[in-house]
C-alpha atoms as a printed R data frame, in Angstrom:
   type eleno elety resid chain resno       x      y       z
1  ATOM     1    CA   UNK     A     1 -83.605 34.381  12.041
2  ATOM     2    CA   UNK     A     2 -83.574 34.379   8.258
3  ATOM     3    CA   UNK     A     3 -80.603 33.079   6.289
4  ATOM     4    CA   UNK     A     4 -80.441 34.235   2.660
5  ATOM     5    CA   UNK     A     5 -79.111 31.847   0.038
6  ATOM     6    CA   UNK     A     6 -78.945 31.351  -3.710
7  ATOM     7    CA   UNK     A     7 -79.961 28.188  -5.508
8  ATOM     8    CA   UNK     A     8 -77.357 27.257  -8.108
9  ATOM     9    CA   UNK     A     9 -77.866 24.491 -10.633
10 ATOM    10    CA   UNK     A    10 -74.785 22.314 -11.071
11 ATOM    11    CA   UNK     A    11 -76.340 19.764 -13.401
12 ATOM    12    CA   UNK     A    12 -75.450 19.419 -17.050
13 ATOM    13    CA   UNK     A    13 -77.798 19.090 -20.002
14 ATOM    14    CA   UNK     A    14 -78.367 15.432 -19.174
15 ATOM    15    CA   UNK     A    15 -79.532 16.313 -15.647
16 ATOM    16    CA   UNK     A    16 -76.462 14.814 -13.973
17 ATOM    17    CA   UNK     A    17 -73.816 16.512 -11.868
18 ATOM    18    CA   UNK     A    18 -70.533 16.588 -13.852
19 ATOM    19    CA   UNK     A    19 -68.274 14.301 -11.795
20 ATOM    20    CA   UNK     A    20 -64.851 13.208 -13.080
21 ATOM    21    CA   UNK     A    21 -63.792 10.969 -10.170
22 ATOM    22    CA   UNK     A    22 -64.559 10.166  -6.536
23 ATOM    23    CA   UNK     A    23 -61.926  9.694  -3.831
24 ATOM    24    CA   UNK     A    24 -62.765  7.609  -0.765
25 ATOM    25    CA   UNK     A    25 -61.320  9.148   2.413
26 ATOM    26    CA   UNK     A    26 -59.041  7.128   4.701
27 ATOM    27    CA   UNK     A    27 -61.117  4.898   6.980
28 ATOM    28    CA   UNK     A    28 -61.394  1.396   8.349
29 ATOM    29    CA   UNK     A    29 -62.662 -1.076   5.726
30 ATOM    30    CA   UNK     A    30 -61.756  1.237   2.858
31 ATOM    31    CA   UNK     A    31 -62.293 -1.550   0.297
32 ATOM    32    CA   UNK     A    32 -65.876 -1.990   1.481
33 ATOM    33    CA   UNK     A    33 -66.447  1.777   1.253
34 ATOM    34    CA   UNK     A    34 -65.031  1.837  -2.293
35 ATOM    35    CA   UNK     A    35 -67.212 -1.085  -3.364
36 ATOM    36    CA   UNK     A    36 -70.305  0.590  -1.907
37 ATOM    37    CA   UNK     A    37 -69.535  3.860  -3.680
38 ATOM    38    CA   UNK     A    38 -69.006  2.022  -6.978
39 ATOM    39    CA   UNK     A    39 -72.382  0.305  -6.605
40 ATOM    40    CA   UNK     A    40 -74.069  3.604  -5.740
41 ATOM    41    CA   UNK     A    41 -72.592  5.529  -8.666
42 ATOM    42    CA   UNK     A    42 -73.478  2.748 -11.098
43 ATOM    43    CA   UNK     A    43 -77.047  2.612  -9.754
44 ATOM    44    CA   UNK     A    44 -77.315  6.387 -10.283
45 ATOM    45    CA   UNK     A    45 -76.082  6.058 -13.884
46 ATOM    46    CA   UNK     A    46 -72.570  7.420 -13.413
47 ATOM    47    CA   UNK     A    47 -69.499  5.760 -14.905
48 ATOM    48    CA   UNK     A    48 -66.698  7.433 -12.938
49 ATOM    49    CA   UNK     A    49 -63.585  6.005 -11.296
50 ATOM    50    CA   UNK     A    50 -63.694  5.578  -7.517
51 ATOM    51    CA   UNK     A    51 -60.189  5.954  -6.132
52 ATOM    52    CA   UNK     A    52 -58.698  5.428  -2.690
53 ATOM    53    CA   UNK     A    53 -57.065  8.323  -0.872
54 ATOM    54    CA   UNK     A    54 -53.289  8.226  -0.679
55 ATOM    55    CA   UNK     A    55 -53.415  9.606   2.874
56 ATOM    56    CA   UNK     A    56 -52.973  7.263   5.821
57 ATOM    57    CA   UNK     A    57 -55.682  6.705   8.430
58 ATOM    58    CA   UNK     A    58 -54.759  8.533  11.625
59 ATOM    59    CA   UNK     A    59 -56.402  8.539  15.038
């Protein structure tokens, strides 16, 4: 079947998505996840804070 959709541009004038901050979800090895996200955002040219979620990890 056919699914209609609209393409919406969310990039700014500089071609980047306007991101103010990133929050890493609760998970095992949250420090490793935060470090990886920091490296990724820096490699993509973003200078945004990467914060840890205040929620506890639950199973």
